[in-house]
Amino acid sequence: MRSSFLIHIPNTLTILRICLAFYFPFAPPEYRLMLVGISLATEYFDGALSRWFKWSSQLGGLLDPIADKLFIFSVVFTIFFESNLTWWQLLLIGARDTIVFFGALYILFVEKNWKIFFNVHPRILGKVATVLQFILITDYLYFKMFHGWILFPTIIVSVISGADYLYLLFKRNFYRSE
């Protein structure tokens, strides 16, 4: 009984991140930095617990990247509407996430290949882009401004990571792991 409950912790953390994504735009500004911290913790622990205790599931494999994209989009769009972030910066920061999102739709609805969809491996550049996005978001929420030292590397890595995913999509090499 106890172990069957525990295996659901990673998916519960992922669902919490999805809820945080929908709440973030409506949260009082003084709580947003804390929400990013909670989201980052759920991002880390859902994956870590899945790997450490072998609590991974197909549902988790589907929900985790959705939760990541929803949270990043929610925060970046909220910041966009409340700051001086330009459209081109918004598009470039979210390049990887947008490409991965539309690539997933392509795999599901054009290729109609669920096997590939559930076996796309995360890429190291994608992970670096996510870390940089969280640093950028934290930087903005704390200082109420964008610093070039993190904005430009985030844009560059996001674009390169998006190009990497596009390369894999067109090469149909989704099973390649790092």
Short mmCIF file of C-alpha atoms in Angstrom, two decimals:
data_model
loop_
_atom_site.label_atom_id
_atom_site.label_comp_id
_atom_site.label_asym_id
_atom_site.label_seq_id
_atom_site.Cartn_x
_atom_site.Cartn_y
_atom_site.Cartn_z
CA MET A 1 0.00 0.00 0.00
CA ARG A 2 2.69 2.47 1.01
CA SER A 3 4.91 1.91 -2.03
CA SER A 4 1.98 2.16 -4.44
CA PHE A 5 1.26 5.63 -3.06
CA LEU A 6 4.88 6.73 -3.33
CA ILE A 7 5.22 5.93 -7.03
CA HIS A 8 2.73 8.73 -7.77
CA ILE A 9 4.87 11.45 -6.15
CA PRO A 10 6.70 12.43 -9.39
CA ASN A 11 3.43 12.80 -11.32
CA THR A 12 1.90 14.73 -8.41
CA LEU A 13 4.85 17.15 -8.50
CA THR A 14 4.41 17.55 -12.25
CA ILE A 15 0.69 18.26 -11.85
CA LEU A 16 1.56 20.82 -9.17
CA ARG A 17 3.82 22.56 -11.72
CA ILE A 18 0.93 22.62 -14.21
CA CYS A 19 -1.30 24.22 -11.57
CA LEU A 20 1.43 26.77 -10.81
CA ALA A 21 1.59 27.63 -14.51
CA PHE A 22 -2.10 28.50 -14.57
CA TYR A 23 -1.90 30.40 -11.27
CA PHE A 24 1.27 32.40 -12.00
CA PRO A 25 -0.26 35.24 -14.10
CA PHE A 26 -2.83 35.90 -11.35
CA ALA A 27 -0.45 35.59 -8.40
CA PRO A 28 0.50 38.75 -6.54
CA PRO A 29 3.91 39.92 -7.78
CA GLU A 30 5.50 39.47 -4.35
CA TYR A 31 4.77 35.69 -4.52
CA ARG A 32 6.01 35.07 -8.05
CA LEU A 33 9.65 34.50 -7.17
CA MET A 34 8.59 31.90 -4.62
CA LEU A 35 6.37 30.22 -7.25
CA VAL A 36 9.33 29.99 -9.62
CA GLY A 37 11.37 28.39 -6.82
CA ILE A 38 8.62 25.86 -6.12
CA SER A 39 8.32 25.12 -9.83
CA LEU A 40 12.07 24.62 -10.13
CA ALA A 41 12.02 22.27 -7.14
CA THR A 42 9.16 20.22 -8.63
CA GLU A 43 11.05 20.12 -11.95
CA TYR A 44 14.12 18.72 -10.23
CA PHE A 45 12.45 16.31 -7.83
CA ASP A 46 9.94 14.77 -10.23
CA GLY A 47 12.79 13.69 -12.51
CA ALA A 48 15.18 12.77 -9.70
CA LEU A 49 12.64 10.62 -7.86
CA SER A 50 11.63 8.93 -11.11
CA ARG A 51 15.25 8.02 -11.83
CA TRP A 52 16.37 7.17 -8.29
CA PHE A 53 13.44 4.94 -7.39
CA LYS A 54 12.38 3.90 -10.91
CA TRP A 55 8.99 5.57 -10.46
CA SER A 56 8.76 6.70 -14.07
CA SER A 57 5.61 6.19 -16.10
CA GLN A 58 4.32 6.95 -19.57
CA LEU A 59 1.96 9.49 -18.03
CA GLY A 60 4.91 11.21 -16.36
CA GLY A 61 6.87 11.12 -19.60
CA LEU A 62 3.97 12.89 -21.29
CA LEU A 63 3.09 15.37 -18.52
CA ASP A 64 6.60 16.50 -17.55
CA PRO A 65 7.50 18.27 -20.81
CA ILE A 66 3.97 19.70 -20.99
CA ALA A 67 4.35 21.09 -17.47
CA ASP A 68 7.74 22.56 -18.37
CA LYS A 69 6.40 24.30 -21.47
CA LEU A 70 3.25 25.55 -19.73
CA PHE A 71 5.19 27.03 -16.84
CA ILE A 72 7.82 28.71 -19.00
CA PHE A 73 5.18 30.09 -21.38
CA SER A 74 3.04 31.31 -18.49
CA VAL A 75 5.91 33.13 -16.80
CA VAL A 76 7.47 34.56 -19.95
CA PHE A 77 4.14 35.81 -21.31
CA THR A 78 3.29 37.33 -17.93
CA ILE A 79 6.66 39.09 -17.88
CA PHE A 80 6.16 40.16 -21.50
CA PHE A 81 2.86 41.86 -20.72
CA GLU A 82 4.24 43.50 -17.58
CA SER A 83 7.71 44.59 -18.75
CA ASN A 84 9.72 45.97 -21.63
CA LEU A 85 10.48 42.55 -23.13
CA THR A 86 10.14 42.86 -26.89
CA TRP A 87 8.35 40.45 -29.23
CA TRP A 88 11.60 39.32 -30.80
CA GLN A 89 13.12 38.61 -27.37
CA LEU A 90 9.98 36.71 -26.37
CA LEU A 91 10.13 34.59 -29.52
CA LEU A 92 13.83 33.89 -29.21
CA ILE A 93 13.68 33.03 -25.49
CA GLY A 94 10.86 30.60 -26.22
CA ALA A 95 12.32 29.28 -29.50
CA ARG A 96 13.17 25.82 -28.18
CA ASP A 97 9.90 25.42 -26.32
CA THR A 98 7.89 26.54 -29.33
CA ILE A 99 9.78 24.23 -31.69
CA VAL A 100 9.44 21.27 -29.33
CA PHE A 101 5.71 21.98 -28.87
CA PHE A 102 5.00 22.15 -32.60
CA GLY A 103 7.34 19.22 -33.25
CA ALA A 104 5.34 17.13 -30.79
CA LEU A 105 2.11 18.11 -32.53
CA TYR A 106 3.68 17.15 -35.86
CA ILE A 107 4.73 13.74 -34.51
CA LEU A 108 1.26 13.12 -33.08
CA PHE A 109 -0.98 14.42 -35.83
CA VAL A 110 1.04 14.21 -39.04
CA GLU A 111 3.35 11.27 -38.36
CA LYS A 112 0.72 9.66 -36.09
CA ASN A 113 3.51 7.89 -34.29
CA TRP A 114 2.91 7.50 -30.55
CA LYS A 115 5.99 5.30 -30.17
CA ILE A 116 8.28 8.13 -31.32
CA PHE A 117 6.33 10.65 -29.26
CA PHE A 118 6.92 8.74 -26.02
CA ASN A 119 10.57 8.02 -26.84
CA VAL A 120 11.90 11.49 -27.59
CA HIS A 121 14.90 11.92 -25.36
CA PRO A 122 15.74 15.22 -23.66
CA ARG A 123 18.82 16.86 -25.10
CA ILE A 124 21.61 18.45 -23.10
CA LEU A 125 21.14 21.77 -24.90
CA GLY A 126 17.45 21.68 -24.00
CA LYS A 127 18.31 21.17 -20.35
CA VAL A 128 20.82 24.03 -20.45
CA ALA A 129 18.17 26.25 -22.11
CA THR A 130 15.72 25.41 -19.32
CA VAL A 131 18.27 26.27 -16.62
CA LEU A 132 19.07 29.57 -18.36
CA GLN A 133 15.35 30.36 -18.68
CA PHE A 134 14.87 29.83 -14.95
CA ILE A 135 17.91 32.02 -14.18
CA LEU A 136 16.55 34.72 -16.52
CA ILE A 137 13.12 34.55 -14.91
CA THR A 138 14.57 34.67 -11.40
CA ASP A 139 16.83 37.57 -12.39
CA TYR A 140 13.88 39.54 -13.73
CA LEU A 141 11.57 38.81 -10.80
CA TYR A 142 14.26 39.77 -8.29
CA PHE A 143 15.72 42.86 -9.99
CA LYS A 144 12.65 43.91 -12.03
CA MET A 145 14.82 44.23 -15.13
CA PHE A 146 16.61 42.08 -17.69
CA HIS A 147 20.36 41.86 -17.55
CA GLY A 148 22.20 41.22 -20.79
CA TRP A 149 24.58 38.79 -19.07
CA ILE A 150 21.72 36.27 -18.84
CA LEU A 151 19.25 37.48 -21.49
CA PHE A 152 21.58 37.01 -24.47
CA PRO A 153 22.99 33.59 -23.49
CA THR A 154 19.42 32.40 -22.84
CA ILE A 155 18.35 33.55 -26.29
CA ILE A 156 21.39 32.01 -27.99
CA VAL A 157 21.11 28.61 -26.26
CA SER A 158 17.34 28.52 -26.77
CA VAL A 159 17.69 29.16 -30.50
CA ILE A 160 20.53 26.63 -30.89
CA SER A 161 18.59 24.07 -28.87
CA GLY A 162 15.51 24.67 -31.01
CA ALA A 163 17.62 24.16 -34.14
CA ASP A 164 18.96 20.92 -32.64
CA TYR A 165 15.42 19.62 -32.10
CA LEU A 166 14.47 20.68 -35.63
CA TYR A 167 17.48 18.79 -36.97
CA LEU A 168 16.35 15.66 -35.13
CA LEU A 169 12.79 16.10 -36.35
CA PHE A 170 13.81 16.32 -39.99
CA LYS A 171 16.40 13.57 -39.69
CA ARG A 172 13.77 11.42 -37.92
CA ASN A 173 16.41 10.58 -35.35
CA PHE A 174 14.29 10.87 -32.21
CA TYR A 175 15.87 7.94 -30.40
CA ARG A 176 19.35 9.40 -30.28
CA SER A 177 20.36 9.87 -26.67
CA GLU A 178 23.08 12.05 -25.20
#
